[in-house]
Short mmCIF file of C-alpha atoms and ligand atoms in Angstrom, two decimals:
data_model
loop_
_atom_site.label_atom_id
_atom_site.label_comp_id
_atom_site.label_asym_id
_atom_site.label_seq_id
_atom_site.Cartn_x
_atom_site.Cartn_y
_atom_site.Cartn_z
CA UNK A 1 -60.23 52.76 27.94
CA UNK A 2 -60.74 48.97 28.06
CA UNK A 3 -59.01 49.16 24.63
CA UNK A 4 -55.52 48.89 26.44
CA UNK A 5 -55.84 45.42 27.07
CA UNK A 6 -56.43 44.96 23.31
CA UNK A 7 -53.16 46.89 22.89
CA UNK A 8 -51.07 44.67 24.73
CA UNK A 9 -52.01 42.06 23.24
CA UNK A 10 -50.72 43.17 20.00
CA UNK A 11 -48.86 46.20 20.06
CA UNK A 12 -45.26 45.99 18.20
CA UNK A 13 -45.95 42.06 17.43
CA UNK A 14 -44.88 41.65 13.50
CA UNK A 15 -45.14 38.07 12.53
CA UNK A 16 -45.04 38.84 9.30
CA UNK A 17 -41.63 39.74 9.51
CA UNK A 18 -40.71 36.40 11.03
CA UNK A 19 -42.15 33.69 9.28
CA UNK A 20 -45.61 34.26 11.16
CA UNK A 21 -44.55 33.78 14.79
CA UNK A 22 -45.94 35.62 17.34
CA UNK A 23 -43.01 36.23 19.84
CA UNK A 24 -40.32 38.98 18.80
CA UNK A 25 -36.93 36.90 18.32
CA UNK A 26 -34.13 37.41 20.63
CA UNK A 27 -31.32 39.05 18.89
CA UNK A 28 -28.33 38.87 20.59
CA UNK A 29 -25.70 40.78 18.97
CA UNK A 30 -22.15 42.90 19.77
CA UNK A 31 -21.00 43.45 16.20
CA UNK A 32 -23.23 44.49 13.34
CA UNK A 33 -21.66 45.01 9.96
CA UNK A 34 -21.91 47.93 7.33
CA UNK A 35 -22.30 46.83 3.54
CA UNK A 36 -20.35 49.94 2.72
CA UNK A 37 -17.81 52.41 4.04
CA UNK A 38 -20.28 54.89 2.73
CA UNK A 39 -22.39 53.52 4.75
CA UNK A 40 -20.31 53.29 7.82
CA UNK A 41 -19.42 56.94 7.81
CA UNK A 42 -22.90 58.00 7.11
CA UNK A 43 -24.03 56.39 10.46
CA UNK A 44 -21.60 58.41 12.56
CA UNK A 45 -23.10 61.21 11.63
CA UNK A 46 -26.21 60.71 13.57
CA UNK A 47 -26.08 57.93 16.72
CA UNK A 48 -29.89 59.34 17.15
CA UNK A 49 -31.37 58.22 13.57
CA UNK A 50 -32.35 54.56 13.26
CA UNK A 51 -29.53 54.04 10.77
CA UNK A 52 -26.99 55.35 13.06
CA UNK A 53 -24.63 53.68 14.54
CA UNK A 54 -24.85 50.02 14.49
CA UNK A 55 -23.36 48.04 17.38
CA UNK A 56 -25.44 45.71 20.24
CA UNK A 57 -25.02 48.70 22.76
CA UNK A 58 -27.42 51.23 20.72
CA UNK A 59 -29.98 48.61 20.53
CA UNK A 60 -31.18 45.43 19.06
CA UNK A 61 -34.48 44.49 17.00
CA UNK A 62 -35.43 42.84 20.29
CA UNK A 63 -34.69 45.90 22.51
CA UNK A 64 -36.62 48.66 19.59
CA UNK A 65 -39.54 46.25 19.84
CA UNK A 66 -40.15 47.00 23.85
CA UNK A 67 -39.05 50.30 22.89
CA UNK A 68 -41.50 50.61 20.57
CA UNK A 69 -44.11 49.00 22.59
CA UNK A 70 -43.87 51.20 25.98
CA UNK A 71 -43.82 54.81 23.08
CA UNK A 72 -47.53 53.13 21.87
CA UNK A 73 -48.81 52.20 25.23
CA UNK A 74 -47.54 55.88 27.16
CA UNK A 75 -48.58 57.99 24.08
CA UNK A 76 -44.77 59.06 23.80
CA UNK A 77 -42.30 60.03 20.94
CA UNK A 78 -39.98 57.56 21.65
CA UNK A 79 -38.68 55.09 24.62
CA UNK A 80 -34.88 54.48 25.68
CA UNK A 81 -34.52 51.84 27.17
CA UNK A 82 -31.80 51.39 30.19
CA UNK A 83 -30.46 48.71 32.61
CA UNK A 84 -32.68 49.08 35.45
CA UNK A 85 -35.60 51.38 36.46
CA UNK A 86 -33.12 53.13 38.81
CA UNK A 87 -31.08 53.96 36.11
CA UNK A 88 -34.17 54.97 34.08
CA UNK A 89 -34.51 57.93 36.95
CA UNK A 90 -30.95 59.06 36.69
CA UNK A 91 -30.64 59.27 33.32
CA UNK A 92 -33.45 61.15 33.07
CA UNK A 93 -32.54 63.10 35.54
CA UNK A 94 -28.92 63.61 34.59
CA UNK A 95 -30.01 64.68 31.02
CA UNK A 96 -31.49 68.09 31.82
CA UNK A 97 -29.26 69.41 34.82
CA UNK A 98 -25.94 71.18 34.78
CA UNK A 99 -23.90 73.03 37.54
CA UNK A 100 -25.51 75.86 39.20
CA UNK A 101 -28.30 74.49 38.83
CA UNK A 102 -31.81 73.59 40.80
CA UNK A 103 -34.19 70.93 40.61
CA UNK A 104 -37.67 69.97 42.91
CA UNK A 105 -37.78 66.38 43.50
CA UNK A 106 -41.04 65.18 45.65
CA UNK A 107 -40.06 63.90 48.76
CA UNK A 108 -42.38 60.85 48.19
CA UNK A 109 -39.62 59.46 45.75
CA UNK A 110 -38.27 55.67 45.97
CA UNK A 111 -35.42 56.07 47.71
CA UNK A 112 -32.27 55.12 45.71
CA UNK A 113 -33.35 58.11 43.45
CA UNK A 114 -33.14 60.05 46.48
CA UNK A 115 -29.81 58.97 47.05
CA UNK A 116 -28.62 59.52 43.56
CA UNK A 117 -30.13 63.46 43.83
CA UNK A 118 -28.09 63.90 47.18
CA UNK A 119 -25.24 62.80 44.94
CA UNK A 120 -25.53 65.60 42.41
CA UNK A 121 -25.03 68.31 45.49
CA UNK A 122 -20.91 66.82 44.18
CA UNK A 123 -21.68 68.02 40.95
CA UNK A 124 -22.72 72.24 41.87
CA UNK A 125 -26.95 71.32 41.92
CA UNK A 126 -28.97 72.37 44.14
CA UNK A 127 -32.01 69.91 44.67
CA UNK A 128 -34.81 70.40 47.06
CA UNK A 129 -37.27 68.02 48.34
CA UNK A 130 -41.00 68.95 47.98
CA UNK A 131 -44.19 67.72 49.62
CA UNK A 132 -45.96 65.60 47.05
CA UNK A 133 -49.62 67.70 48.36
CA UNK A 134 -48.36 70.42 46.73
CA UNK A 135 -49.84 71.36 43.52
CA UNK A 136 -49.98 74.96 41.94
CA UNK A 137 -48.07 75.83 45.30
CA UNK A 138 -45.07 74.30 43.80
CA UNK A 139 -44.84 77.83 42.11
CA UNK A 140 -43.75 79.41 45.32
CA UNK A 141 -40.95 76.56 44.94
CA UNK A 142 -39.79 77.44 42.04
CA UNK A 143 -36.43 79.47 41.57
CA UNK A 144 -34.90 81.42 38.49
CA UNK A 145 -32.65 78.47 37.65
CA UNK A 146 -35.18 75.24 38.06
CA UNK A 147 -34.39 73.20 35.55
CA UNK A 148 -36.60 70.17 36.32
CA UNK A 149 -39.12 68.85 38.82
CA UNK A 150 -38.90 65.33 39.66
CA UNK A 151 -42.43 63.77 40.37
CA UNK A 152 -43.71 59.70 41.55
CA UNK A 153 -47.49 59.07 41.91
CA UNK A 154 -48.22 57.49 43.93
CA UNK A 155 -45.28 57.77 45.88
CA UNK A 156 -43.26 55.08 47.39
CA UNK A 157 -43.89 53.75 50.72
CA UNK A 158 -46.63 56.43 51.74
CA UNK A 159 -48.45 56.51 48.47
CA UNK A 160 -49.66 60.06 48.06
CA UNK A 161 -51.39 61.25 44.79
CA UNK A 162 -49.74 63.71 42.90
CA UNK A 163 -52.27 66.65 41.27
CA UNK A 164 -50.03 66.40 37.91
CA UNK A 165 -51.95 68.25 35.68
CA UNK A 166 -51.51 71.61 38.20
CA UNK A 167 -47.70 70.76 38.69
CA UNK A 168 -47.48 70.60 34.91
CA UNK A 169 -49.17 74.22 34.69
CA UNK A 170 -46.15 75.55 36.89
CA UNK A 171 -43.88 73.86 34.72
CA UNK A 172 -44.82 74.10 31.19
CA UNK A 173 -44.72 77.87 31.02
CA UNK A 174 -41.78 78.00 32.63
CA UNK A 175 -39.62 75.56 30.13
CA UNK A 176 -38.83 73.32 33.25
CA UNK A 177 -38.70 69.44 32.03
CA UNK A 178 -41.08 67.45 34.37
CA UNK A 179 -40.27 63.43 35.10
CA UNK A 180 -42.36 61.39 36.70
CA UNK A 181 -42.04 57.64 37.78
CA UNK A 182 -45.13 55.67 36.80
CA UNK A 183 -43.49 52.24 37.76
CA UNK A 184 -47.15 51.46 40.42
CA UNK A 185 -49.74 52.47 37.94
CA UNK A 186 -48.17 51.69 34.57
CA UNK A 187 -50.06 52.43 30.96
CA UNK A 188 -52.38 50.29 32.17
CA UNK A 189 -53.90 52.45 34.07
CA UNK A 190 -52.41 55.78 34.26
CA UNK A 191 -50.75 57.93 31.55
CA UNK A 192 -49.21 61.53 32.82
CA UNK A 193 -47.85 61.95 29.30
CA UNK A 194 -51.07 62.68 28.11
CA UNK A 195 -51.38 64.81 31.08
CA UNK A 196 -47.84 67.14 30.09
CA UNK A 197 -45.36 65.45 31.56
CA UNK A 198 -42.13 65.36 29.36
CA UNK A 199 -40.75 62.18 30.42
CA UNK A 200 -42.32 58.94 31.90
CA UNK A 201 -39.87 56.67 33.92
CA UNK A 202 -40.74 52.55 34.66
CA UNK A 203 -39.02 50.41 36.48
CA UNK A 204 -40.30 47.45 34.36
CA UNK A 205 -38.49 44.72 36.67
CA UNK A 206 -42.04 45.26 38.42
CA UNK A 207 -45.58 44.95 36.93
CA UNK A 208 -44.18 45.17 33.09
CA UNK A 209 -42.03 41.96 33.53
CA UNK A 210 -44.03 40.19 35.96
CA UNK A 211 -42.54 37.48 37.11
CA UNK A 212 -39.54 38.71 39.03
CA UNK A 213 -37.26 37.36 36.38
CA UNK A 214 -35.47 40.29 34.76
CA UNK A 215 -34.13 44.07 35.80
CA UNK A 216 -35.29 46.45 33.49
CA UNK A 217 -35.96 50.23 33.26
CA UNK A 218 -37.72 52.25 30.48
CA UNK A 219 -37.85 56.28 29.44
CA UNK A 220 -40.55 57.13 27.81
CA UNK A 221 -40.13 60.90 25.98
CA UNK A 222 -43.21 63.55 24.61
CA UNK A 223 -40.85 64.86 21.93
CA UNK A 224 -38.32 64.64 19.69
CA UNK A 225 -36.37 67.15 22.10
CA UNK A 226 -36.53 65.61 25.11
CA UNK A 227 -35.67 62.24 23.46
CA UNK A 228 -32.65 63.82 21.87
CA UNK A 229 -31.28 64.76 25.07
CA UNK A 230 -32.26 61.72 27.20
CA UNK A 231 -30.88 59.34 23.95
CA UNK A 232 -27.41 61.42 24.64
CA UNK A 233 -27.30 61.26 28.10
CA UNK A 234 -28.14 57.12 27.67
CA UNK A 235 -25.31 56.64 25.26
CA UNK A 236 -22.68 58.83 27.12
CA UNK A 237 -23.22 56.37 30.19
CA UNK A 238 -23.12 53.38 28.01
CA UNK A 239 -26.29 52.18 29.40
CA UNK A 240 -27.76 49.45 27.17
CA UNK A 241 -30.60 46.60 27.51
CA UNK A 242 -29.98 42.50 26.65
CA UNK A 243 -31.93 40.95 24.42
CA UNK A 244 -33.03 38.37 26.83
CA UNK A 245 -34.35 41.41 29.46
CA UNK A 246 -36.58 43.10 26.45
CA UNK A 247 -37.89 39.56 25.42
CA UNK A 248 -38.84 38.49 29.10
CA UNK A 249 -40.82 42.54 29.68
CA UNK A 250 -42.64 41.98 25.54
CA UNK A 251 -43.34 38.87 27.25
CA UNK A 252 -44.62 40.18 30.63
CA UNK A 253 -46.60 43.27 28.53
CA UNK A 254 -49.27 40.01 27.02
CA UNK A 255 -50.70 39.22 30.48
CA UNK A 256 -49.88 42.38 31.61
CA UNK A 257 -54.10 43.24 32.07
CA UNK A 258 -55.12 40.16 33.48
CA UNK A 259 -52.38 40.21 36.13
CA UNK A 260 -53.35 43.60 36.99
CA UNK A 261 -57.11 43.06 37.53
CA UNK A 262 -56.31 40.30 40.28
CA UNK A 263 -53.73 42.01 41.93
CA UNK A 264 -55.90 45.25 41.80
CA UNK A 265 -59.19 42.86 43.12
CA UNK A 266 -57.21 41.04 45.66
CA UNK A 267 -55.47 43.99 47.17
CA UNK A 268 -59.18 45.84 47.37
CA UNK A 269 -60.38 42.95 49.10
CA UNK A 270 -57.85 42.51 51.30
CA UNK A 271 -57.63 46.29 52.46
CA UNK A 272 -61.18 46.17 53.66
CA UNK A 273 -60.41 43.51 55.66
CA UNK A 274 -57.44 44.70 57.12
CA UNK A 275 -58.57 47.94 58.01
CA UNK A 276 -60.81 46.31 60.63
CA UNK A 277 -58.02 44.32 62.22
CA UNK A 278 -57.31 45.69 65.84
CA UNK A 279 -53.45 45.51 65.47
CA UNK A 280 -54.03 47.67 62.02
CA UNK A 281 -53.96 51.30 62.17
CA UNK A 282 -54.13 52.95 58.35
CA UNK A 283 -54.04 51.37 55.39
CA UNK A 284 -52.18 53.44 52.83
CA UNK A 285 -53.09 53.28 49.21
CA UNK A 286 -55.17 55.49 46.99
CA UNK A 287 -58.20 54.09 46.60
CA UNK A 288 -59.01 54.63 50.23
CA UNK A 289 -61.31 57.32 50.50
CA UNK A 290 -59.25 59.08 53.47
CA UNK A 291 -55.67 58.88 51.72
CA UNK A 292 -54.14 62.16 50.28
CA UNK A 293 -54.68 62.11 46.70
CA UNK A 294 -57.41 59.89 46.84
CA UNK A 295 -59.86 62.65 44.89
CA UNK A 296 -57.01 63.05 42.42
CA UNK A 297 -56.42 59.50 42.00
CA UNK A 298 -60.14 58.52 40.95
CA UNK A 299 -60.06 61.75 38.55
CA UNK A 300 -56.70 60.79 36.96
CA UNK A 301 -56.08 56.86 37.77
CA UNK A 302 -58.08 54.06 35.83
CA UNK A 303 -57.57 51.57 38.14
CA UNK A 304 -54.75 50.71 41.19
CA UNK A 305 -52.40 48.17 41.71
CA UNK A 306 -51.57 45.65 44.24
CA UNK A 307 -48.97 47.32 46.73
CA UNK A 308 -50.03 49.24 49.81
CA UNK A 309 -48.38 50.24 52.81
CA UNK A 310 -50.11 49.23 56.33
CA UNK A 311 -49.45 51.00 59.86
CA UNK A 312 -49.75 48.82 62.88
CA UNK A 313 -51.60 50.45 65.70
CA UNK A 314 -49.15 52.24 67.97
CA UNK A 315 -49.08 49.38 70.74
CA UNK A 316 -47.90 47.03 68.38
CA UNK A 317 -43.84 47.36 69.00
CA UNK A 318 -41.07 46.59 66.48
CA UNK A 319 -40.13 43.54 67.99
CA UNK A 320 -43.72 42.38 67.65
CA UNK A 321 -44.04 43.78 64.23
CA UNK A 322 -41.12 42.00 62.63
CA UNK A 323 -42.58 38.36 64.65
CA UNK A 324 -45.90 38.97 62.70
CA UNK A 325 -43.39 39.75 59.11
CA UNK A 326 -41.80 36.31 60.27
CA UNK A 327 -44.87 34.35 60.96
CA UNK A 328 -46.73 34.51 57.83
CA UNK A 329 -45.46 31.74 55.61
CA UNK A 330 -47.74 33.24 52.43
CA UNK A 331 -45.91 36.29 52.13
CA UNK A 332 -42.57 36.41 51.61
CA UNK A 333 -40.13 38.64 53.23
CA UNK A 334 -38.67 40.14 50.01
CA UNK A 335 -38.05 43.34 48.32
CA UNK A 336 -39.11 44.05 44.88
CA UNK A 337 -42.70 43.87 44.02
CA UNK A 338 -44.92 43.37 40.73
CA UNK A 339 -44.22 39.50 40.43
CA UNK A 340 -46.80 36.57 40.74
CA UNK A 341 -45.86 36.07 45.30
CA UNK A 342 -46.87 38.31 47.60
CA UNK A 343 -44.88 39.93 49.70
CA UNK A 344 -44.29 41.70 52.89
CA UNK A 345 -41.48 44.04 54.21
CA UNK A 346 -40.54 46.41 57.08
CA UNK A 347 -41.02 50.08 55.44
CA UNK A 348 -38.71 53.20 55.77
CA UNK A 349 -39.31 56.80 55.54
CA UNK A 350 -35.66 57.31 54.35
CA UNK A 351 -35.01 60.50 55.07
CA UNK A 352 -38.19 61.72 55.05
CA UNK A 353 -39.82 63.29 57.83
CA UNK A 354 -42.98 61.62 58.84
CA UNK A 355 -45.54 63.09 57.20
CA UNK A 356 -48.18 65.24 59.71
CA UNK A 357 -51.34 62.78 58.12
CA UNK A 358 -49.39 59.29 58.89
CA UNK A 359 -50.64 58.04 62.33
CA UNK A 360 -47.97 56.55 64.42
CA UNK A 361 -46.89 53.26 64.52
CA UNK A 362 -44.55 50.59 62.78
CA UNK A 363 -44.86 50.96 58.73
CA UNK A 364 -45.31 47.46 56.87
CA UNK A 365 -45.04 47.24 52.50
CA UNK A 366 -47.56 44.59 51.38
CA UNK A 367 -47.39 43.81 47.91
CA UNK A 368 -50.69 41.15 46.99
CA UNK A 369 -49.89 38.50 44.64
CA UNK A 370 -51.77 36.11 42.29
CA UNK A 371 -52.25 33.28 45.00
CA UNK A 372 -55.87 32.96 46.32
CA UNK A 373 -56.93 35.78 47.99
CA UNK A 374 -58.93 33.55 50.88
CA UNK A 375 -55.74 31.94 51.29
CA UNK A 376 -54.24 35.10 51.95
CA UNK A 377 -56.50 36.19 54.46
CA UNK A 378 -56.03 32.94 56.22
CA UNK A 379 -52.36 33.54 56.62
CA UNK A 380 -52.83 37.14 58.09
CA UNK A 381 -55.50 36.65 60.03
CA UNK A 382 -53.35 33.47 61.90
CA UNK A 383 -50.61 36.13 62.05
CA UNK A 384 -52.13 39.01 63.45
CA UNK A 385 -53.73 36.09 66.09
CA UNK A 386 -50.28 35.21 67.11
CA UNK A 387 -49.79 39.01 67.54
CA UNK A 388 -52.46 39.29 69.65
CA UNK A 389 -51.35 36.63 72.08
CA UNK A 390 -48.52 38.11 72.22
CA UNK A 391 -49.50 40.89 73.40
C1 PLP B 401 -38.09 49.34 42.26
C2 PLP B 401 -38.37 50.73 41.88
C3 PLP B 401 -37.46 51.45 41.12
C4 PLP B 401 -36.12 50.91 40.72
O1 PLP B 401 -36.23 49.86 39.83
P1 PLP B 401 -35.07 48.79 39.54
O2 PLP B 401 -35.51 48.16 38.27
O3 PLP B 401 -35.06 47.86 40.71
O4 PLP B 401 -33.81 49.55 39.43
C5 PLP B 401 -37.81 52.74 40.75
N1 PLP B 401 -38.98 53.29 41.12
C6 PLP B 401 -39.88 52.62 41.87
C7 PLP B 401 -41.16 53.28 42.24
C8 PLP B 401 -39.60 51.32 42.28
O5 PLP B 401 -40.48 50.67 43.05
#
């Protein structure tokens, strides 16, 4: 499975279609012409089929090569690109749901998607939030009109493991469309498609770009069908991707394996340590052996990433929590994650309620960067002394 980092190296690179340069061109582009009114007509026919219509919105050389690139590294049909990885989620979403209708959404989901399912309640659908634990259970969930179960593994803020391949037996059988965001693992190392799902989701403004230069999202469909739909739904929201955004993610796809192995080495190293702080309480992220999911994780996962949530041991207030978040000068108070600085942020359940395995206490969102990891240390382990004096 090594073999991926091969693959990025190289997958949809074509230098011999550009005098021998490595880089896909940016094409920037409103306007592209027809040789024929034949021709024209023809493409109107289709706005699906490559030679469909042409016009900057429904894509550029530059935007078909990420395209192109995230379909290879997923094991997908096809990838539609959109403006941002929330937009990814609602288009998604909004491509398999009509009124009167229900859809499951984990209640471990990032929570502007949360916000956007509340939103279709307007729009005559019912959606209910699930507890990302459940596996076959879902079943029990699972209503005459279910439409489509909304899935993210791990989850944000409390990082919970999904069992995919049992919520994909529920589904498949039952013709209901399963999405699932894959923005923390990425191909790199974790691929539900090949595990049923119908439709991947990345916020690529993350680990795929890198360098917290560029918004991005990416949709990643199993088949023809689902693409159909979800290549619909894009275009009927005029959602479309600059040139500039798909160059800067090819871009961020090349180092993509390197950057993950020290972000995934740092965090591991820093977890251990920080789980035998006094001020820490849990460390939440699934390569701990006691997080839920953790089992599912090492049969499913190749590897994790760099961002972790902490909880602060219950005598540790919220005053005193957001003086340690203000004392460390290494990580940056920031949200986002997936670029080259670490970062560190105040968490929120939304509207969850907290979960029966969290322990109490004031949640914290690390995300480890490429700095030195020592260095690191050094500025949490001054922090969590000023705590302590505090106290
Ligand atoms: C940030 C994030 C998104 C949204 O991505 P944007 O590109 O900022 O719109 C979606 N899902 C997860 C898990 C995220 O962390």
């Amino acid at each position: 499975m090594s073999k991926i980092a091969t693959e990025l190296t190289r997958v949809s690179s074509s230098p011999e279609k550009q005098s021998g340069l490595l880089p896909t061109p940016i094409c920037r582009g409103s306007t592209a012409i027809y040789p024929n009114l034949e021709a024209m007509r023809a493409s109107s026919e289709d706005a699906l089929k490559k030679n469909g219509p042409r016009y900057g919105r429904f894509g550029t050389p530059t935007t078909q090569a990420f395209d192109d690139a995230l379909t290879e590294l997923e094991g997908g049909f096809a990838t539609v690109s959109v403006c941002s990885g929330l937009a990814a989620s609602c288009v998604a979403i909004g491509a398999f749901v009509a009124q009167g209708d229900h859809i499951l959404v984990s209640e471990s989901v990032y929570g502007p998607v949360r916000r956007f399912c509340d939103s279709l309640t307007r729009f005559g659908i019912h959606v209910e939030y699930f507890d990302p634990m459940l596996g076959e259970e879902l079943a029990r969930k699972v209503l005459h009109n279910t439409k489509l179960v909304y899935l993210e593994s791990p989850g944000s803020t409390t990082f919970e493991v999904q069992d995919v391949p049992a919520v994909v037996s529920v589904c498949r059988p039952r013709g209901i469309v399963t999405v699932i965001d894959n923005t923390w693992a990425t191909p790199y190392f974790y691929n539900p498609l090949r595990m049923g799902v119908d439709v991947v989701v990345h916020s690529a403004t993350k680990y795929i770009c890198g360098h917290a230069d560029s918004i991005l999202g990416a949709i990643i469909c199993d088949s023809e069908k689902i693409y159909s739909a979800i290549r619909v739904e894009s275009i009927r929201l005029g959602q479309c991707v600059s040139a500039e955004d798909a160059s800067l993610n090819l871009r961020g796809l090349r180092t993509l394996a390197v950057r993950l192995e020290r972000h995934q080495q740092s965090a591991l190293q820093l977890m251990d340590w920080l789980q035998e702080q006094s001020a820490v309480g849990q460390v939440l992220h699934p390569s701990r052996v006691d997080h839920p999911g953790h089992s599912v994780w090492r049969r499913d996962f190749r590897g994790g990433t760099g961002v972790f949530g902490l909880v602060l041991q219950e005598w540790v207030s919220e005053l005193a929590a957001d003086r340690f978040v203000e004392s460390l000068s290494l990580f940056s108070i920031g949200h986002s994650w997936g670029g080259f600085e670490s970062l560190i942020v105040p968490a929120d359940l939304e509207h969850r309620a907290r979960p029966s395995w969290l322990r109490p206490g004031v949640l914290l969102r690390l995300q480890i960067g490429l700095e030195d990891v020592a260095d690191l240390q050094a500025d949490l382990k001054r922090g969590f002394a000023e705590l302590a004096g505090e106290m």
